[in-house]
Coordinates of N, CA and C in Angstrom, one line a residue:
X1 N -15.9 75.4 3.4 CA -16.5 74.6 4.4 C -17.6 73.7 3.8
X2 N -18.3 74.3 2.8 CA -19.3 73.5 2.2 C -18.6 72.3 1.4
X3 N -17.5 72.6 0.9 CA -16.8 71.5 0.1 C -16.4 70.4 1.1
X4 N -16.0 70.8 2.3 CA -15.6 69.7 3.2 C -16.8 68.9 3.6
X5 N -17.9 69.5 3.8 CA -19.1 68.8 4.2 C -19.6 67.9 3.0
X6 N -19.5 68.4 1.8 CA -19.8 67.5 0.7 C -18.9 66.4 0.5
X7 N -17.6 66.6 0.7 CA -16.5 65.6 0.6 C -16.7 64.5 1.8
X8 N -17.1 65.0 3.0 CA -17.3 64.1 4.1 C -18.6 63.3 3.8
X9 N -19.6 63.9 3.3 CA -20.8 63.1 3.0 C -20.6 62.1 1.9
X10 N -19.8 62.5 0.9 CA -19.5 61.5 -0.2 C -18.6 60.4 0.4
X11 N -17.7 60.6 1.2 CA -16.9 59.6 1.9 C -17.8 58.7 2.7
X12 N -18.7 59.3 3.4 CA -19.6 58.4 4.2 C -20.5 57.5 3.3
X13 N -21.0 58.1 2.2 CA -21.8 57.3 1.3 C -20.9 56.2 0.7
X14 N -19.7 56.5 0.3 CA -18.8 55.4 -0.2 C -18.6 54.3 0.8
X15 N -18.3 54.8 2.1 CA -18.1 53.8 3.2 C -19.3 53.0 3.4
X16 N -20.5 53.5 3.4 CA -21.7 52.8 3.6 C -21.9 51.7 2.4
X17 N -21.7 52.2 1.2 CA -21.8 51.2 0.1 C -20.8 50.1 0.2
X18 N -19.5 50.4 0.6 CA -18.5 49.4 0.8 C -18.9 48.4 1.9
X19 N -19.4 49.0 3.0 CA -19.8 48.1 4.1 C -21.0 47.2 3.7
X20 N -21.9 47.8 3.0 CA -23.1 47.0 2.5 C -22.6 45.9 1.6
X21 N -21.7 46.2 0.7 CA -21.2 45.1 -0.3 C -20.4 44.1 0.5
X22 N -19.6 44.5 1.5 CA -18.8 43.5 2.2 C -19.7 42.6 3.1
X23 N -20.8 43.2 3.5 CA -21.7 42.4 4.4 C -22.4 41.3 3.5
X24 N -22.6 41.6 2.2 CA -23.3 40.6 1.4 C -22.3 39.5 0.9
X25 N -21.0 39.7 1.1 CA -20.1 38.6 0.7 C -20.2 37.5 1.6
X26 N -20.2 36.3 1.1 CA -20.4 35.1 1.9 C -21.8 34.6 2.0
X27 N -22.7 35.3 1.3 CA -24.1 34.9 1.3 C -24.3 33.8 0.2
X28 N -25.5 33.3 0.1 CA -25.7 32.2 -0.9 C -25.5 32.7 -2.3
X29 N -25.8 34.0 -2.5 CA -25.6 34.5 -3.8 C -24.1 34.8 -4.1
X30 N -23.3 35.1 -3.1 CA -21.9 35.4 -3.3 C -21.1 34.6 -2.2
X31 N -20.9 33.3 -2.4 CA -20.2 32.5 -1.4 C -18.7 32.9 -1.2
X32 N -18.4 32.9 0.1 CA -17.0 33.2 0.4 C -16.5 32.1 1.4
X33 N -15.4 31.5 1.0 CA -14.9 30.4 1.9 C -13.7 30.9 2.6
X34 N -13.8 30.8 3.9 CA -12.6 31.2 4.7 C -11.8 30.0 5.3
X35 N -10.6 30.3 5.7 CA -9.8 29.3 6.2 C -10.4 28.7 7.5
X36 N -11.0 29.5 8.3 CA -11.6 29.0 9.5 C -12.8 28.1 9.2
X37 N -13.5 28.3 8.2 CA -14.6 27.4 7.8 C -14.1 26.1 7.3
X38 N -13.0 26.2 6.5 CA -12.4 24.9 6.0 C -11.8 24.1 7.1
X39 N -11.2 24.7 8.1 CA -10.6 24.0 9.2 C -11.6 23.5 10.2
X40 N -12.5 24.3 10.6 CA -13.4 24.0 11.7 C -14.7 23.3 11.3
X41 N -15.2 23.5 10.1 CA -16.5 22.9 9.7 C -16.3 21.9 8.6
X42 N -15.8 22.3 7.5 CA -15.7 21.4 6.3 C -14.8 20.2 6.6
X43 N -13.7 20.4 7.1 CA -12.7 19.3 7.4 C -13.4 18.2 8.3
X44 N -14.1 18.7 9.3 CA -14.8 17.8 10.2 C -15.9 17.0 9.5
X45 N -16.7 17.7 8.6 CA -17.7 17.0 7.8 C -17.1 15.9 6.9
X46 N -16.0 16.2 6.3 CA -15.3 15.3 5.4 C -14.8 14.1 6.2
X47 N -14.2 14.4 7.4 CA -13.6 13.3 8.2 C -14.7 12.4 8.7
X48 N -15.9 12.9 9.0 CA -17.0 12.1 9.5 C -17.5 11.2 8.3
X49 N -17.6 11.8 7.1 CA -18.1 11.0 6.0 C -17.0 9.9 5.7
X50 N -15.8 10.2 5.8 CA -14.7 9.2 5.5 C -14.8 8.1 6.6
X51 N -14.9 8.4 7.8 CA -15.0 7.5 8.9 C -16.2 6.5 8.7
X52 N -17.4 7.1 8.4 CA -18.6 6.3 8.1 C -18.4 5.3 7.0
X53 N -17.8 5.8 5.9 CA -17.5 5.0 4.7 C -16.6 3.8 5.1
X54 N -15.5 4.1 5.8 CA -14.5 3.1 6.1 C -15.1 2.1 7.0
X55 N -15.9 2.5 8.0 CA -16.6 1.6 8.9 C -17.5 0.7 8.2
X56 N -18.3 1.2 7.3 CA -19.2 0.4 6.5 C -18.5 -0.6 5.6
X57 N -17.4 -0.1 5.0 CA -16.7 -1.0 4.1 C -15.9 -2.1 4.9
X58 N -15.4 -1.8 6.1 CA -14.8 -2.7 6.9 C -15.8 -3.8 7.3
X59 N -17.0 -3.5 7.6 CA -18.0 -4.5 8.0 C -18.3 -5.4 6.8
X60 N -18.4 -4.8 5.6 CA -18.7 -5.6 4.4 C -17.5 -6.6 4.2
X61 N -16.3 -6.1 4.3 CA -15.1 -7.0 4.1 C -15.0 -8.1 5.1
X62 N -15.3 -7.8 6.4 CA -15.3 -8.8 7.4 C -16.3 -9.8 7.1
X63 N -17.5 -9.4 6.7 CA -18.6 -10.4 6.4 C -18.2 -11.3 5.2
X64 N -17.6 -10.7 4.2 CA -17.2 -11.4 3.0 C -16.1 -12.4 3.4
X65 N -15.2 -12.0 4.3 CA -14.1 -12.9 4.8 C -14.7 -14.1 5.6
X66 N -15.7 -13.8 6.4 CA -16.3 -14.8 7.2 C -17.1 -15.8 6.4
X67 N -17.7 -15.3 5.3 CA -18.5 -16.1 4.4 C -17.5 -17.0 3.6
X68 N -16.4 -16.5 3.2 CA -15.4 -17.3 2.4 C -14.8 -18.3 3.3
X69 N -14.5 -18.0 4.6 CA -14.0 -19.0 5.5 C -15.0 -20.1 5.8
X70 N -16.2 -19.7 6.0 CA -17.2 -20.7 6.4 C -17.6 -21.6 5.3
X71 N -17.6 -21.0 4.1 CA -18.0 -21.8 2.9 C -16.9 -22.7 2.4
X72 N -15.7 -22.7 3.0 CA -14.6 -23.4 2.5 C -13.9 -24.1 3.5
X73 N -14.3 -24.0 4.8 CA -13.6 -24.5 5.9 C -13.5 -26.1 5.9
X74 N -14.6 -26.8 5.5 CA -14.6 -28.2 5.7 C -14.3 -29.0 4.4
X75 N -13.9 -28.3 3.3 CA -13.8 -28.9 2.0 C -12.7 -30.0 2.0
X76 N -11.6 -29.8 2.8 CA -10.5 -30.8 2.7 C -10.9 -32.1 3.3
X77 N -11.8 -32.1 4.2 CA -12.2 -33.4 4.9 C -13.5 -33.9 4.6
X78 N -14.4 -33.1 4.0 CA -15.7 -33.5 3.7 C -15.8 -34.3 2.4
X79 N -16.7 -35.2 2.2 CA -16.8 -35.9 1.0 C -17.3 -35.1 -0.2
X80 N -18.0 -34.1 0.1 CA -18.4 -33.2 -1.1 C -17.8 -31.9 -0.9
X81 N -17.6 -31.2 -2.1 CA -16.8 -30.0 -2.1 C -17.5 -28.7 -1.9
X82 N -16.7 -27.7 -2.1 CA -17.2 -26.3 -1.9 C -17.4 -25.6 -3.2
X83 N -17.9 -24.4 -3.1 CA -18.0 -23.6 -4.3 C -17.4 -22.3 -4.1
X84 N -16.4 -22.2 -3.2 CA -15.8 -20.9 -2.9 C -14.9 -20.4 -3.9
X85 N -14.4 -19.2 -3.7 CA -13.6 -18.5 -4.6 C -12.1 -18.8 -4.3
X86 N -11.8 -19.6 -3.3 CA -10.4 -19.8 -3.0 C -10.1 -21.3 -3.1
X87 N -8.9 -21.7 -3.3 CA -8.5 -23.1 -3.4 C -8.7 -23.8 -2.1
X88 N -9.1 -25.1 -2.1 CA -9.1 -25.9 -0.9 C -8.2 -27.1 -1.2
X89 N -7.6 -27.6 -0.1 CA -6.7 -28.8 -0.3 C -7.6 -30.0 -0.1
X90 N -7.6 -30.9 -1.0 CA -8.4 -32.2 -0.9 C -7.4 -33.3 -1.0
X91 N -7.6 -34.3 -0.1 CA -6.8 -35.5 -0.1 C -7.6 -36.7 -0.6
X92 N -7.1 -37.4 -1.5 CA -7.7 -38.6 -2.1 C -6.9 -39.8 -1.8
X93 N -7.5 -40.9 -1.7 CA -6.8 -42.2 -1.6 C -6.9 -42.9 -2.9
X94 N -6.1 -43.9 -3.1 CA -6.1 -44.7 -4.3 C -7.5 -45.2 -4.6
X95 N -8.0 -45.0 -5.8 CA -9.3 -45.4 -6.2 C -10.4 -44.4 -6.0
X96 N -10.2 -43.3 -5.3 CA -11.2 -42.3 -5.1 C -11.1 -41.4 -6.3
X97 N -12.2 -40.8 -6.7 CA -12.3 -39.9 -7.8 C -13.0 -38.6 -7.4
X98 N -12.4 -37.5 -7.9 CA -12.9 -36.2 -7.6 C -13.6 -35.8 -8.9
X99 N -14.9 -35.5 -8.8 CA -15.8 -35.2 -10.0 C -16.1 -33.7 -9.8
X100 N -15.6 -32.9 -10.7 CA -15.8 -31.4 -10.7 C -17.0 -31.0 -11.6
X101 N -17.7 -30.0 -11.2 CA -18.7 -29.4 -12.0 C -18.0 -28.5 -13.1
X102 N -18.7 -28.1 -14.1 CA -18.1 -27.2 -15.1 C -17.6 -26.0 -14.5
X103 N -16.3 -25.7 -14.8 CA -15.6 -24.5 -14.2 C -14.8 -24.8 -13.1
X104 N -14.8 -26.0 -12.5 CA -14.0 -26.4 -11.4 C -12.5 -26.5 -11.8
X105 N -11.6 -26.0 -11.0 CA -10.2 -26.1 -11.3 C -9.5 -27.0 -10.3
X106 N -8.5 -27.7 -10.8 CA -7.8 -28.7 -10.1 C -6.3 -28.6 -10.3
X107 N -5.5 -28.7 -9.3 CA -4.1 -28.7 -9.4 C -3.5 -29.8 -8.6
X108 N -2.8 -30.7 -9.2 CA -2.1 -31.8 -8.5 C -0.9 -31.3 -7.8
X109 N -0.8 -31.6 -6.5 CA 0.3 -31.2 -5.6 C 1.1 -32.3 -5.1
X110 N 0.5 -33.5 -4.7 CA 1.2 -34.6 -4.2 C 0.6 -35.9 -4.8
X111 N 1.5 -36.8 -5.1 CA 1.1 -38.1 -5.6 C 0.9 -38.1 -7.2
X112 N 0.0 -39.0 -7.6 CA -0.2 -39.1 -9.1 C -1.7 -39.3 -9.3
X113 N -2.2 -38.8 -10.4 CA -3.6 -38.9 -10.7 C -3.8 -38.9 -12.2
X114 N -4.9 -39.5 -12.7 CA -5.2 -39.5 -14.1 C -6.6 -38.9 -14.4
X115 N -6.8 -38.4 -15.6 CA -8.0 -37.9 -16.0 C -9.0 -39.0 -16.3
X116 N -10.2 -39.0 -15.7 CA -11.2 -40.0 -16.1 C -12.2 -39.4 -17.0
X117 N -12.2 -39.9 -18.2 CA -13.1 -39.4 -19.2 C -13.4 -40.5 -20.2
X118 N -14.6 -40.6 -20.7 CA -15.0 -41.7 -21.6 C -14.5 -41.5 -23.0
X119 N -14.0 -40.3 -23.3 CA -13.5 -40.1 -24.7 C -12.2 -39.3 -24.7
X120 N -11.8 -38.8 -25.8 CA -10.6 -38.0 -25.9 C -10.7 -36.6 -25.3
X121 N -11.9 -36.1 -25.1 CA -12.1 -34.8 -24.5 C -12.1 -34.9 -23.0
X122 N -11.0 -34.6 -22.4 CA -10.9 -34.7 -20.9 C -10.9 -33.4 -20.2
X123 N -9.8 -33.0 -19.6 CA -9.6 -31.8 -18.9 C -8.8 -30.8 -19.7
X124 N -9.0 -29.5 -19.5 CA -8.1 -28.5 -20.2 C -7.0 -28.2 -19.3
X125 N -5.8 -28.4 -19.8 CA -4.6 -28.0 -19.0 C -4.3 -26.5 -19.3
X126 N -4.8 -25.6 -18.4 CA -4.7 -24.2 -18.6 C -3.2 -23.7 -18.5
X127 N -2.4 -24.4 -17.9 CA -1.0 -24.1 -17.8 C -0.3 -24.2 -19.2
X128 N -0.5 -25.3 -19.9 CA 0.1 -25.5 -21.2 C -0.8 -25.1 -22.4
X129 N -2.1 -25.0 -22.1 CA -3.1 -24.6 -23.1 C -3.5 -25.8 -24.0
X130 N -3.3 -27.0 -23.5 CA -3.6 -28.2 -24.2 C -4.7 -29.0 -23.6
X131 N -5.2 -30.0 -24.3 CA -6.3 -30.9 -23.8 C -5.6 -32.1 -23.2
X132 N -6.1 -32.5 -22.0 CA -5.6 -33.7 -21.4 C -6.7 -34.8 -21.6
X133 N -6.4 -35.8 -22.5 CA -7.4 -36.8 -22.8 C -7.7 -37.7 -21.6
X134 N -8.8 -38.5 -21.7 CA -9.1 -39.5 -20.7 C -8.0 -40.5 -20.6
X135 N -7.6 -40.8 -19.4 CA -6.5 -41.7 -19.1 C -5.2 -41.1 -19.0
X136 N -5.1 -39.8 -19.4 CA -3.8 -39.0 -19.3 C -3.5 -38.7 -17.9
X137 N -2.2 -38.7 -17.6 CA -1.7 -38.4 -16.3 C -1.6 -36.9 -16.1
X138 N -2.1 -36.4 -14.9 CA -2.0 -35.0 -14.5 C -0.5 -34.7 -14.2
X139 N -0.1 -33.5 -14.7 CA 1.3 -33.1 -14.4 C 1.2 -32.2 -13.1
X140 N 2.1 -32.5 -12.1 CA 2.1 -31.7 -10.9 C 2.2 -30.2 -11.2
X141 N 1.5 -29.4 -10.4 CA 1.6 -28.0 -10.5 C 1.0 -27.4 -11.8
X142 N 0.3 -28.2 -12.6 CA -0.4 -27.6 -13.7 C -1.9 -27.4 -13.3
X143 N -2.5 -26.4 -13.7 CA -3.8 -26.1 -13.4 C -4.8 -26.6 -14.5
X144 N -5.7 -27.5 -14.1 CA -6.6 -28.1 -15.0 C -8.0 -27.6 -14.8
X145 N -8.8 -27.4 -15.8 CA -10.2 -27.0 -15.7 C -11.2 -28.0 -16.3
X146 N -12.2 -28.2 -15.5 CA -13.3 -29.1 -16.0 C -14.2 -28.4 -16.9
X147 N -14.4 -28.8 -18.1 CA -15.3 -28.1 -19.0 C -16.5 -29.0 -19.4
X148 N -16.5 -30.2 -19.0 CA -17.7 -31.1 -19.2 C -17.9 -31.8 -17.8
X149 N -19.2 -31.7 -17.4 CA -19.4 -32.1 -16.0 C -19.1 -33.6 -15.6
X150 N -19.0 -34.5 -16.6 CA -18.7 -35.9 -16.3 C -17.2 -36.2 -16.2
X151 N -16.4 -35.2 -16.3 CA -15.0 -35.4 -16.3 C -14.5 -35.4 -14.8
X152 N -13.5 -36.2 -14.5 CA -13.0 -36.3 -13.1 C -11.5 -36.6 -13.1
X153 N -11.0 -36.6 -11.8 CA -9.6 -36.9 -11.6 C -9.6 -38.1 -10.6
X154 N -8.9 -39.2 -11.1 CA -8.9 -40.4 -10.3 C -7.5 -40.5 -9.7
X155 N -7.4 -40.8 -8.4 CA -6.2 -41.0 -7.7 C -5.5 -42.3 -8.1
X156 N -4.2 -42.2 -8.5 CA -3.5 -43.5 -8.8 C -2.4 -43.7 -7.9
X157 N -2.3 -43.0 -6.8 CA -1.3 -43.3 -5.7 C -2.1 -43.4 -4.4
X158 N -1.4 -43.9 -3.4 CA -2.0 -44.2 -2.1 C -2.5 -42.9 -1.5
X159 N -1.7 -41.8 -1.6 CA -2.1 -40.5 -1.1 C -2.0 -39.5 -2.2
X160 N -3.0 -38.8 -2.5 CA -3.0 -37.7 -3.5 C -3.6 -36.5 -2.9
X161 N -2.9 -35.4 -3.1 CA -3.4 -34.1 -2.6 C -3.5 -33.2 -3.8
X162 N -4.7 -32.6 -3.9 CA -5.0 -31.6 -5.0 C -5.5 -30.3 -4.4
X163 N -5.3 -29.3 -5.1 CA -6.0 -28.0 -4.8 C -7.2 -27.9 -5.7
X164 N -8.3 -27.6 -5.1 CA -9.5 -27.5 -5.9 C -10.2 -26.2 -5.7
X165 N -10.7 -25.6 -6.7 CA -11.5 -24.3 -6.6 C -12.8 -24.5 -7.5
X166 N -13.9 -24.4 -6.8 CA -15.1 -24.6 -7.5 C -15.9 -25.8 -7.0
X167 N -17.1 -26.0 -7.4 CA -17.9 -27.1 -6.9 C -17.4 -28.5 -7.4
X168 N -17.4 -29.5 -6.5 CA -16.9 -30.8 -6.8 C -17.6 -31.8 -5.8
X169 N -17.4 -33.1 -6.1 CA -17.8 -34.1 -5.2 C -16.8 -35.2 -5.3
X170 N -16.7 -36.0 -4.2 CA -15.7 -37.1 -4.2 C -16.5 -38.5 -4.2
X171 N -16.1 -39.4 -5.1 CA -16.7 -40.7 -5.2 C -15.7 -41.8 -5.0

């Protein structure tokens, strides 16, 4: 009988230690992640953070789009150009000249035009990788870059349409 009492007491002591150890699981010292925590708490926190990030980024993109549209909306009809990151269609008449700042890019789409430069250093034809000297004719659909601020494109047809990216003025 004594043996049974000792065995029962030992079993109770083991049960108490097991219960105490199990109660400490999931504490800060011994974290335990359950499926219900992942589904009910963590997933909702992650979804909230993602929604906030997406909403903030959407607002930034909408603002950038509005700025790009506003900074470039009147370039095709205004006498002075834009400095946007997208191409603008510019229409020139015979005798008009488009003067680009350094870095301005120009692509002839309709009509004919020549490079106006006082010397042999005119525009850079980035399509062919060659230099277009002053007086040289622009090739349609070739992209030209202004590398010296006094270089320009002069319209030699009644109607000339060019795509322009970067700051420019029309004279």
